[in-house]
Structure formats: C-alpha cells, structure tokens
Backbone as numpy.savetxt, mean C-alpha at the origin, in Angstrom:
# Nx Ny Nz CAx CAy CAz Cx Cy Cz
11.26 5.05 19.11 12.28 4.61 17.70 11.38 6.18 16.64
12.48 6.83 15.90 12.15 7.66 14.83 10.91 7.34 13.73
10.66 7.75 13.92 9.04 7.79 12.48 9.77 7.36 11.25
9.41 6.66 10.07 9.66 6.91 9.04 9.08 7.69 8.05
7.67 7.95 8.56 6.69 8.84 7.90 6.00 9.55 8.85
5.75 10.94 8.74 5.02 11.42 9.70 4.17 12.29 8.53
2.63 13.15 8.90 1.88 13.53 8.37 1.52 14.58 9.49
1.52 15.88 9.45 1.06 16.76 10.11 -0.17 17.72 9.54
-1.48 17.66 10.18 -2.30 18.59 9.87 -2.46 17.94 8.03
-2.24 17.33 7.63 -2.56 16.83 6.08 -3.91 17.09 5.93
-4.32 17.62 5.27 -5.38 17.79 4.41 -5.81 17.58 2.65
-6.67 17.21 2.55 -7.22 17.64 1.12 -8.67 17.84 0.84
-8.86 19.36 0.45 -10.47 19.43 0.20 -10.68 19.78 -1.09
-12.02 19.14 -1.47 -12.42 19.61 -3.18 -13.77 20.00 -2.91
-13.63 21.69 -2.78 -14.55 22.48 -2.67 -15.18 22.60 -1.39
-15.94 21.87 -1.02 -16.75 22.07 0.56 -16.41 20.69 1.15
-16.05 19.48 -0.18 -15.81 18.22 0.37 -14.66 18.56 1.49
-14.32 17.73 2.39 -12.45 17.70 2.80 -12.55 15.90 3.24
-12.23 15.79 2.13 -11.70 14.21 1.76 -10.58 13.95 2.83
-9.58 14.69 3.24 -8.66 14.05 4.32 -8.87 15.60 4.92
-9.09 15.77 6.35 -8.83 16.97 6.96 -8.15 17.04 8.37
-7.15 17.32 8.08 -6.18 17.43 8.94 -5.46 16.66 9.62
-5.42 15.68 9.17 -4.56 14.38 9.92 -3.19 14.07 10.30
-3.01 13.74 11.32 -1.42 13.99 11.93 -1.29 11.94 12.16
-0.80 11.67 11.80 -0.03 10.19 11.34 1.62 10.00 11.77
1.73 8.90 11.70 3.31 8.17 11.94 3.28 7.01 11.62
4.24 6.14 11.09 4.51 4.83 10.96 6.04 4.89 11.22
6.24 4.01 12.43 7.98 3.44 12.15 8.54 2.47 11.60
9.64 2.45 11.20 10.43 1.31 10.43 10.01 -0.29 10.71
10.03 -0.68 9.44 9.76 -1.96 10.10 7.83 -2.65 10.68
7.32 -1.51 10.17 5.91 -1.86 10.90 5.15 -2.30 9.66
4.05 -3.40 10.05 3.01 -3.46 9.10 1.45 -2.19 10.02
1.38 -1.33 9.07 0.18 -0.53 9.38 -0.91 -0.60 8.73
-2.05 -1.00 9.30 -3.59 -0.87 8.24 -3.92 0.41 8.47
-4.97 0.94 7.28 -5.70 1.83 7.22 -7.12 1.33 6.99
-8.55 1.17 7.54 -9.27 0.69 7.67 -10.62 1.95 8.17
-11.30 1.92 7.14 -12.64 2.84 7.60 -13.76 2.34 6.10
-14.80 2.69 6.69 -15.80 2.89 5.52 -15.71 3.68 4.01
-16.30 3.28 3.14 -15.98 3.80 1.85 -16.29 5.49 1.93
-15.36 5.92 1.59 -15.89 7.27 1.57 -15.17 7.95 2.74
-14.23 7.05 3.40 -13.69 7.88 4.74 -12.49 8.65 4.47
-11.69 8.70 3.18 -10.65 9.29 3.04 -9.21 8.45 2.83
-9.04 7.24 2.93 -8.18 6.36 2.61 -7.61 6.71 1.54
-8.40 6.53 0.84 -7.05 5.88 -0.74 -6.24 7.86 -0.88
-7.41 8.68 -0.51 -7.39 10.22 -0.55 -5.89 10.55 0.00
-5.80 9.79 1.33 -4.59 9.76 2.42 -2.91 9.28 1.45
-3.46 8.06 1.19 -2.20 7.42 0.65 -2.14 8.32 -0.55
-2.79 8.70 -1.45 -2.34 9.37 -2.51 -1.31 10.90 -2.57
-1.83 11.29 -1.15 -1.13 12.45 -0.92 0.25 12.11 -0.69
0.40 11.04 0.42 1.57 10.54 0.67 2.37 10.09 -0.13
2.24 9.39 -1.52 2.91 9.32 -2.78 2.59 10.05 -3.78
2.72 11.37 -3.34 2.66 12.80 -4.27 1.54 12.78 -5.82
0.70 11.39 -5.30 0.05 11.58 -6.80 -1.45 12.90 -6.72
-1.84 13.19 -5.16 -3.02 14.58 -5.26 -2.01 15.28 -4.35
-2.37 16.37 -4.67 -1.40 17.85 -3.85 -2.33 17.90 -2.83
-1.62 18.41 -1.30 -2.42 18.81 -0.34 -2.91 20.20 -0.44
-3.93 20.07 0.38 -4.59 21.64 0.13 -3.90 22.11 1.71
-3.38 21.29 2.63 -2.93 22.01 3.70 -1.89 20.32 4.63
-0.94 21.08 5.17 -0.23 20.36 5.98 1.19 20.05 5.59
1.59 18.94 6.31 2.98 18.54 5.90 3.31 17.21 6.16
4.11 16.15 5.09 4.74 15.07 4.85 5.81 14.68 5.39
6.64 13.98 5.93 8.04 14.16 6.32 8.34 12.81 6.08
8.90 12.12 5.38 9.83 10.90 5.27 11.46 11.01 5.58
11.77 10.10 6.37 12.83 9.78 6.69 13.39 10.95 6.74
13.24 12.04 7.88 13.43 13.40 8.05 13.67 14.38 7.27
13.08 14.10 5.67 13.08 15.32 4.72 11.08 15.55 4.80
11.35 17.06 4.48 9.91 17.16 4.16 9.88 17.10 2.51
8.58 16.05 2.13 8.46 15.71 0.88 6.88 15.89 0.56
6.86 17.35 1.33 5.66 17.69 0.99 5.22 18.28 -0.59
6.27 19.09 -1.21 5.75 19.15 -2.21 6.93 18.43 -3.59
7.17 17.39 -3.30 8.24 16.65 -4.12 6.96 16.03 -5.25
7.57 15.83 -6.54 6.37 14.89 -7.32 6.75 13.45 -7.22
5.70 12.74 -7.83 5.90 11.44 -7.02 7.14 10.82 -7.43
8.10 10.94 -8.67 9.13 10.19 -8.73 10.16 10.74 -8.28
10.16 11.54 -7.46 11.12 12.22 -6.62 10.88 11.14 -5.45
9.85 10.57 -5.11 9.22 9.96 -3.64 9.92 8.91 -3.79
9.42 8.24 -5.17 9.79 6.74 -5.52 11.51 6.74 -5.49
12.13 7.82 -5.50 13.61 7.46 -5.67 13.95 7.63 -4.22
13.15 8.00 -3.38 13.79 8.00 -2.24 13.17 6.76 -0.98
12.04 6.04 -2.08 12.25 4.82 -1.62 10.15 4.79 -1.37
9.66 5.42 -1.82 8.52 5.30 -1.38 7.37 4.54 -2.78
6.83 3.49 -2.81 6.42 2.69 -3.90 4.61 2.89 -3.35
4.15 2.71 -4.34 2.25 2.52 -4.50 2.01 1.53 -5.05
0.97 0.73 -4.49 0.12 -0.11 -5.74 -1.50 0.19 -5.48
-2.18 0.41 -6.77 -3.10 1.08 -7.04 -4.35 0.45 -6.24
-5.19 1.36 -6.31 -6.58 0.21 -6.21 -7.05 -0.45 -6.96
-6.92 0.01 -8.16 -7.37 -0.54 -9.42 -5.79 -0.65 -10.14
-6.07 -1.72 -10.73 -4.74 -2.25 -11.12 -4.22 -1.19 -12.43
-3.05 -0.96 -12.43 -2.52 0.02 -13.24 -1.13 -0.79 -14.11
-1.26 -2.10 -14.53 0.01 -3.02 -15.16 -0.24 -2.57 -16.42
0.71 -2.74 -17.50 1.15 -2.57 -19.08 0.23 -3.58 -19.32
-1.20 -3.57 -19.88 -1.83 -4.39 -20.18 -1.25 -5.40 -21.36
-0.63 -4.51 -22.47 -0.21 -5.14 -23.73 1.18 -6.02 -23.67
1.93 -5.35 -22.23 3.40 -6.16 -22.24 3.05 -7.16 -21.28
4.12 -8.45 -21.34 4.42 -9.48 -20.72 4.55 -9.10 -19.51
4.27 -10.07 -18.51 4.46 -9.53 -17.05 6.14 -9.28 -16.90
6.95 -10.15 -17.45 8.39 -9.87 -17.33 8.92 -8.19 -17.74
8.11 -7.57 -18.93 8.30 -6.40 -19.03 7.72 -5.51 -18.28
6.51 -5.93 -17.53 6.15 -4.92 -16.38 7.02 -4.71 -15.66
7.97 -5.53 -14.98 8.53 -5.87 -14.01 9.83 -4.81 -14.16
10.51 -5.19 -15.62 11.50 -4.78 -16.12 11.48 -3.40 -15.94
10.63 -2.54 -16.19 10.59 -1.35 -15.89 10.92 -0.37 -14.50
10.69 -0.84 -13.76 10.78 -0.48 -12.19 12.19 -0.83 -11.99
12.61 -2.21 -12.35 13.78 -2.47 -11.96 14.85 -1.97 -12.73
14.62 -1.68 -13.88 15.76 -0.75 -14.38 15.82 0.91 -13.52
14.82 1.28 -13.19 15.14 2.65 -12.28 15.70 2.42 -11.03
15.73 0.78 -10.59 16.63 0.95 -9.39 18.37 0.66 -9.88
18.62 0.57 -10.94 20.25 0.50 -11.30 21.19 1.60 -11.91
22.03 1.49 -11.77 22.92 3.27 -12.46 22.88 2.61 -13.49
23.38 1.54 -14.30 23.17 1.26 -15.61 22.27 0.28 -15.69
21.23 0.75 -16.52 19.59 -0.07 -16.57 19.62 -0.89 -17.84
20.95 -0.81 -18.38 21.04 -1.66 -19.76 21.84 -2.56 -19.58
22.01 -3.11 -18.16 22.68 -4.28 -17.48 21.68 -5.48 -17.47
21.94 -6.35 -18.90 20.88 -7.40 -18.69 20.88 -8.65 -17.76
21.97 -8.93 -16.85 21.88 -9.81 -15.96 21.48 -9.29 -14.99
21.64 -8.03 -14.40 21.27 -7.13 -13.38 19.55 -7.64 -13.22
19.20 -6.88 -14.65 17.64 -6.74 -14.98 16.95 -8.17 -14.62
17.27 -8.98 -15.31 16.87 -10.36 -15.63 16.41 -10.79 -14.14
17.57 -10.70 -13.26 17.91 -11.65 -12.05 16.85 -10.49 -11.09
16.62 -9.30 -11.40 15.69 -8.35 -10.58 14.47 -8.85 -10.69
13.87 -8.80 -12.11 12.65 -9.17 -12.54 12.33 -10.71 -11.79
13.28 -11.44 -11.99 12.71 -13.28 -11.66 12.18 -13.14 -10.51
13.52 -11.73 -9.42 12.93 -12.25 -8.18 11.91 -11.68 -7.78
11.28 -10.41 -7.87 9.89 -9.83 -7.69 8.93 -10.94 -8.23
9.02 -11.41 -9.11 8.03 -12.37 -9.92 7.89 -13.70 -8.83
8.87 -14.11 -8.27 9.12 -15.67 -7.69 8.46 -15.12 -6.59
8.37 -13.90 -5.65 8.56 -13.25 -4.46 6.71 -13.54 -4.45
6.16 -13.13 -5.25 4.65 -12.73 -5.20 3.74 -14.08 -5.84
4.69 -14.93 -6.37 4.04 -16.73 -6.52 3.55 -16.64 -8.20
4.61 -15.37 -9.13 4.13 -15.47 -10.44 5.64 -16.01 -11.35
6.71 -16.85 -10.86 7.55 -17.26 -11.61 6.82 -18.70 -12.57
7.29 -18.42 -13.77 6.50 -19.33 -14.72 5.52 -18.59 -15.65
5.25 -17.51 -14.89 3.87 -16.83 -16.00 4.71 -15.22 -16.20
6.25 -15.13 -16.34 6.79 -13.96 -17.07 6.70 -14.06 -18.26
6.45 -14.72 -19.38 6.32 -14.95 -20.60 4.58 -14.18 -20.82
3.68 -14.27 -20.14 2.13 -14.24 -19.99 2.01 -12.81 -20.21
1.32 -12.20 -21.29 0.87 -10.92 -21.51 -0.10 -10.15 -20.16
0.22 -9.32 -19.81 -0.13 -9.25 -18.42 -1.82 -9.18 -18.40
-2.37 -8.08 -20.06 -3.73 -8.18 -20.11 -4.46 -9.82 -20.13
-3.75 -10.52 -20.04 -4.18 -11.77 -20.42 -4.98 -12.73 -18.90
-3.46 -12.18 -17.72 -3.91 -12.70 -16.40 -5.13 -12.53 -15.66
-5.42 -12.89 -14.88 -6.74 -13.09 -13.94 -6.32 -11.98 -13.19
-7.39 -11.39 -12.94 -7.44 -10.22 -11.76 -6.64 -10.05 -10.82
-6.77 -11.01 -10.07 -5.99 -11.52 -8.87 -4.62 -11.44 -9.27
-4.02 -12.05 -10.49 -2.67 -11.94 -10.78 -2.19 -11.08 -11.44
-3.13 -9.88 -12.16 -2.53 -8.64 -12.25 -2.33 -8.11 -11.03
-3.18 -7.95 -9.81 -2.91 -7.54 -8.68 -1.79 -7.84 -7.73
-1.04 -9.53 -8.07 -0.16 -9.95 -7.46 1.25 -9.16 -8.59
0.92 -9.61 -9.84 2.07 -8.46 -10.72 2.24 -6.71 -10.23
1.50 -6.32 -9.77 1.45 -4.81 -9.35 2.44 -5.32 -8.45
2.46 -5.76 -7.14 3.15 -5.66 -6.20 4.38 -6.33 -6.21
4.59 -6.93 -7.55 5.82 -7.62 -7.92 6.78 -5.79 -8.36
5.61 -4.96 -8.95 5.85 -4.13 -9.83 6.33 -3.21 -8.84
6.27 -3.12 -7.17 6.19 -2.27 -6.55 7.51 -2.63 -5.80
7.61 -3.91 -5.67 8.96 -4.64 -4.62 10.32 -4.54 -5.84
10.02 -4.56 -7.15 11.10 -4.03 -7.86 11.67 -3.11 -7.66
11.17 -1.56 -7.15 11.36 -0.63 -6.50 12.43 -0.63 -5.71
12.57 -1.56 -4.96 13.44 -1.74 -3.47 12.72 -0.90 -2.41
11.32 -0.83 -2.19 11.15 0.35 -1.60 11.56 0.46 0.06
11.63 1.30 0.71 11.32 1.66 1.88 10.27 1.51 2.55
9.24 2.16 1.76 7.85 2.36 2.78 7.10 1.40 1.28
6.42 0.30 1.58 5.43 -0.01 0.50 3.77 0.02 0.56
3.30 0.96 0.01 1.54 1.45 0.31 0.83 0.64 -0.48
-0.13 -0.68 -0.13 -0.77 -1.69 -1.03 -2.31 -1.02 -0.84
-2.80 -0.92 -1.62 -4.24 -0.21 -1.50 -5.00 -1.45 -2.46
-5.72 -1.97 -1.12 -6.63 -2.99 -1.74 -6.04 -4.34 -1.85
-5.02 -4.77 -1.79 -3.97 -5.71 -2.49 -4.68 -7.28 -2.74
-5.64 -7.56 -1.57 -6.39 -8.68 -1.82 -7.54 -9.20 -2.47
-7.94 -7.99 -3.06 -9.47 -7.92 -4.07 -8.77 -8.47 -5.27
-10.14 -10.07 -5.29 -9.69 -10.52 -6.57 -8.79 -11.95 -6.03
-7.98 -11.84 -5.03 -7.47 -13.28 -4.80 -8.34 -14.05 -4.23
-8.14 -15.29 -4.25 -8.64 -16.77 -4.03 -8.11 -16.91 -2.47
-8.51 -17.71 -1.82 -8.32 -17.81 -0.30 -6.78 -18.27 -0.58
-6.63 -19.36 -1.47 -4.80 -19.98 -1.19 -4.23 -18.69 -1.21
-4.43 -17.86 -2.65 -3.49 -17.09 -2.79 -3.34 -15.87 -1.63
-5.17 -15.47 -0.89 -4.59 -14.26 0.52 -3.37 -14.81 1.13
-3.60 -16.19 1.41 -2.50 -17.06 2.61 -1.47 -16.62 2.47
-0.93 -16.78 0.73 0.54 -16.81 0.28 0.65 -15.22 0.41
-0.38 -14.57 0.29 -0.09 -13.00 0.45 0.32 -12.45 1.68
-0.30 -13.14 2.75 -0.19 -12.55 4.43 1.69 -13.22 4.57
1.58 -14.55 3.81 2.96 -14.52 4.23 4.33 -13.65 3.62
3.69 -13.31 2.05 4.44 -12.54 1.31 4.73 -11.21 2.11
3.48 -10.40 3.01 3.58 -9.16 3.61 4.58 -9.30 5.05
4.65 -10.31 5.36 5.48 -10.13 6.69 7.29 -10.58 5.78
7.18 -11.41 4.96 8.52 -11.66 4.47 9.08 -9.97 4.08
8.20 -9.13 3.36 8.68 -7.45 2.73 8.79 -6.92 4.36
8.03 -6.91 5.21 7.90 -6.40 6.37 9.89 -6.43 7.16
10.25 -7.68 6.60 12.11 -7.47 7.06 12.84 -6.74 7.01
12.06 -5.79 5.66 12.99 -5.02 5.00 12.26 -3.69 4.48
11.20 -3.73 4.64 10.12 -2.27 4.34 9.49 -2.22 5.21
8.78 -0.71 5.31 7.74 -0.72 6.05 6.49 -0.65 5.38
5.41 -1.47 5.75 4.61 -1.81 4.74 2.76 -1.00 5.41
2.15 -0.18 4.59 1.26 0.70 4.79 0.14 0.12 4.13
-0.87 -0.62 4.92 -2.10 -1.65 3.77 -3.35 -0.64 4.31
-4.18 -0.56 3.37 -5.47 -0.62 3.04 -6.22 -1.61 2.55
-7.11 -1.86 3.63 -8.03 -3.44 3.08 -9.12 -3.52 3.48
-10.06 -4.15 2.89 -11.56 -4.25 3.57 -11.61 -5.74 4.04
-10.79 -6.57 3.97 -10.68 -7.74 4.31 -10.31 -7.96 5.81
-10.91 -7.79 6.75 -10.41 -7.52 8.04 -10.19 -8.64 8.84
-10.32 -10.17 8.38 -9.39 -11.42 8.74 -8.05 -10.81 8.14
-7.84 -10.56 7.31 -6.37 -10.17 6.86 -6.13 -8.90 7.76
-6.52 -7.87 7.71 -6.06 -6.88 8.59 -5.76 -7.30 9.89
-5.96 -7.80 10.44 -6.31 -8.47 12.20 -5.34 -9.48 12.13
-4.86 -10.28 11.12 -4.05 -11.15 11.11 -2.88 -10.35 10.73
-2.52 -9.32 10.02 -1.44 -8.87 9.34 -0.92 -7.84 10.20
-1.94 -6.69 10.83 -1.35 -5.51 11.15 -0.61 -5.66 12.53
0.20 -4.81 12.45 0.87 -4.50 14.06 0.37 -3.36 14.64
-0.28 -2.48 13.81 -1.44 -1.36 14.54 -2.02 -1.17 13.61
-3.52 -0.50 13.90 -4.73 -0.01 12.64 -4.78 1.13 13.14
-4.91 2.18 11.90 -5.62 3.61 12.29 -6.94 3.16 11.55
-7.76 3.54 11.86 -9.40 3.77 11.24 -9.34 5.31 10.92
-10.10 5.57 10.07 -10.56 6.55 9.52 -12.04 6.73 8.80
-12.31 7.87 9.10 -14.09 8.27 9.35 -14.20 9.75 8.55
-14.62 9.95 7.79 -15.04 11.57 7.41 -13.68 12.26 7.20
-12.62 11.68 6.60 -11.25 12.07 6.52 -10.62 12.53 7.70
-11.33 11.72 8.90 -10.31 11.93 9.73 -9.90 10.66 10.91
-9.02 10.79 11.58 -8.51 8.95 12.42 -9.37 9.21 13.30
-10.15 8.31 13.38 -11.14 8.00 14.42 -10.38 7.18 15.58
-9.75 6.12 15.22 -8.97 5.47 16.62 -7.74 5.25 15.74
-6.66 4.25 16.87 -5.51 4.11 16.36 -4.91 2.95 17.49
-4.75 1.89 17.15 -4.34 0.88 18.38 -3.74 -0.47 17.47
-3.82 -1.93 18.50 -3.61 -2.69 18.05 -4.91 -3.40 17.58
-4.74 -4.53 16.94 -5.96 -4.82 16.48 -6.94 -5.49 17.42
-6.03 -6.37 18.83 -6.96 -6.30 19.94 -7.80 -4.92 20.22
-7.33 -3.84 20.33 -7.64 -2.83 21.09 -8.77 -2.00 19.87
-8.66 -2.18 18.68 -9.56 -1.52 17.59 -10.98 -2.61 17.65
-10.53 -4.29 17.84 -11.65 -4.65 17.77 -12.39 -4.27 18.80
-11.90 -3.96 20.27 -13.12 -3.63 21.53 -13.68 -2.51 21.19
-13.03 -1.55 20.06 -13.34 0.25 20.46 -14.70 0.33 19.89
-15.42 0.92 20.85 -17.45 0.62 20.68 -17.47 1.81 19.17
-16.60 2.79 19.29 -16.86 3.83 18.13 -16.50 3.06 16.76
-15.27 2.39 16.68 -15.39 1.76 15.50 -16.17 0.64 15.16
-16.64 0.05 15.85 -17.57 -0.89 15.92 -18.63 -0.26 15.15
-19.35 1.09 15.87 -19.83 1.60 15.11 -20.24 2.23 13.77
-18.72 2.71 13.68 -18.67 3.39 12.47 -18.47 2.27 11.20
-17.98 1.03 11.60 -17.10 0.38 10.55 -17.22 -0.74 11.00
-16.88 -1.65 11.98 -16.85 -2.89 11.95 -18.16 -3.77 12.06
-19.19 -3.18 12.66 -20.71 -3.06 12.94 -20.49 -4.27 14.42
-21.38 -5.14 14.19 -21.22 -5.79 15.63 -20.60 -6.55 15.49
-19.90 -7.80 17.06 -18.88 -8.57 16.52 -19.12 -9.79 15.90
-20.56 -9.74 15.43 -20.45 -11.49 14.65 -20.38 -10.67 13.08
-20.44 -9.16 12.97 -20.09 -8.93 11.79 -18.58 -8.44 11.18
-18.22 -8.87 12.21 -16.60 -8.16 12.28 -15.85 -8.83 10.49
-16.39 -9.92 10.59 -15.75 -10.32 9.12 -15.93 -10.11 7.67
-17.11 -9.17 7.75 -17.80 -9.01 6.95 -16.59 -7.77 5.89
-16.96 -7.20 5.01 -16.48 -6.43 4.17 -16.43 -4.93 4.47
-17.66 -4.72 5.26 -17.79 -3.31 5.73 -18.11 -2.47 4.98
C-alpha cells in the first residue's frame, strides 16, 4: 500500500543538540501508529516537523504524494493534517461549542451556514463524549475534558492524518476506555499517529509501534515485536514487570 506520509532523512538540530536526527518513516492509510520513547527522545519535535510547527534542518516530508516540507501549518491543515498538542491549546474563555465551531468553519465552503456549523460541532462533541457540555466555558472543564475538547477540534477539521500527542494524559480510567474506542472509530476514516506514554493503551491500540531514542528510530514493529525487543526493553520499557509504567 502506498504510504500516506513519508519522511526521508528528516532532522532538526538546535546547535549541537540533534533533537531529530535523520529519520526515515512512513505510515499507510488507515493505520494506527504509535510513537514511543523516553523523555527527550525527539517524539514531539518529530511530529511538530510533520505538522509544520517546526522547520526542519534537513530532510523531506511527503504527504499523499506531495512534498510538504516547506508548507506552512495552515496549508498542511487544508491537505488533511491535524495535530492536537501535548499541552492543551483550547481557547479557555470560549465555550466548548465555540472552540469546535472555529475549525468546523474552516472545512465549509461557506462558513456562515449556521445549520452546517451546528451539525459539525455537535457531531465532534458527541464523538468525544462531550455532548451536553457545549455551553461550558472551556477553561472551567477538567484537564481531561479539555484534552477531549482538543481532540474534538481536531476531528472537526475532518483530517486524513490525526496526530495525537499524549491524549490520555489527565483522563480517568473510564475516559481512557472510551478514548480507545474513539480512536478505533476514527481510524475507519483517517490515519492516526499517536504519541503516548501509557503503554497499555499503546499495546492495545497500535497496529505498529515506532520507538525513538536520541532523535533516531530505535525499532519498529507490531506491539508483540516491540514488547520482545531487547534494545527497546533496555532503552524504554524496562523489565517485563515494569512495562505498564509510564517510562
């Protein structure tokens, strides 16, 4: 299958620090791909390069056959790349409804069509379990609900590639179970790239896992292959008894 996203020799250096160091990477349509690794491994910098928030020092990014390496973030959004941040980026003083209405309007030819905006907002909120909270001011929501609101904002863009950076942080056990169901449902229509420290979530959700360490790819494979990889255990997972830890 032709990859939806490919990076070739992708790098980002900050002086002598090689945050991302020559990464070759690809994801196929409909895949749920997890990126894991210890703190400082380069995971967030890598996905920031993909979505355009950070400019590369070297390398190329190809999305759906198009070289997007030098495109600004808003052009990548139009092509179908959506990114939810590691730290929530909701508009705290707006309602949940208005937060989601902003990206919905970007997907409409005529953003003034009230009925279409309303339907898009309510659909996105319902998918993440926030129906009934649409009139709540975003800043008054719990941290976990703010994370879900941000996912709703990403879904409202109708992405082809949805990048989720630490999405289960702050969620209760019950909310995490609902989130797992949600990601599987999203993957019917989109490709999901997931940065996550919660290893049980990663092992349950991911079709394939990419392990980063020191700005490079240490290993790639199925959850079973990654769990059994001695280099990964040494660098990140720890002993088998410690695999459920955050790392």
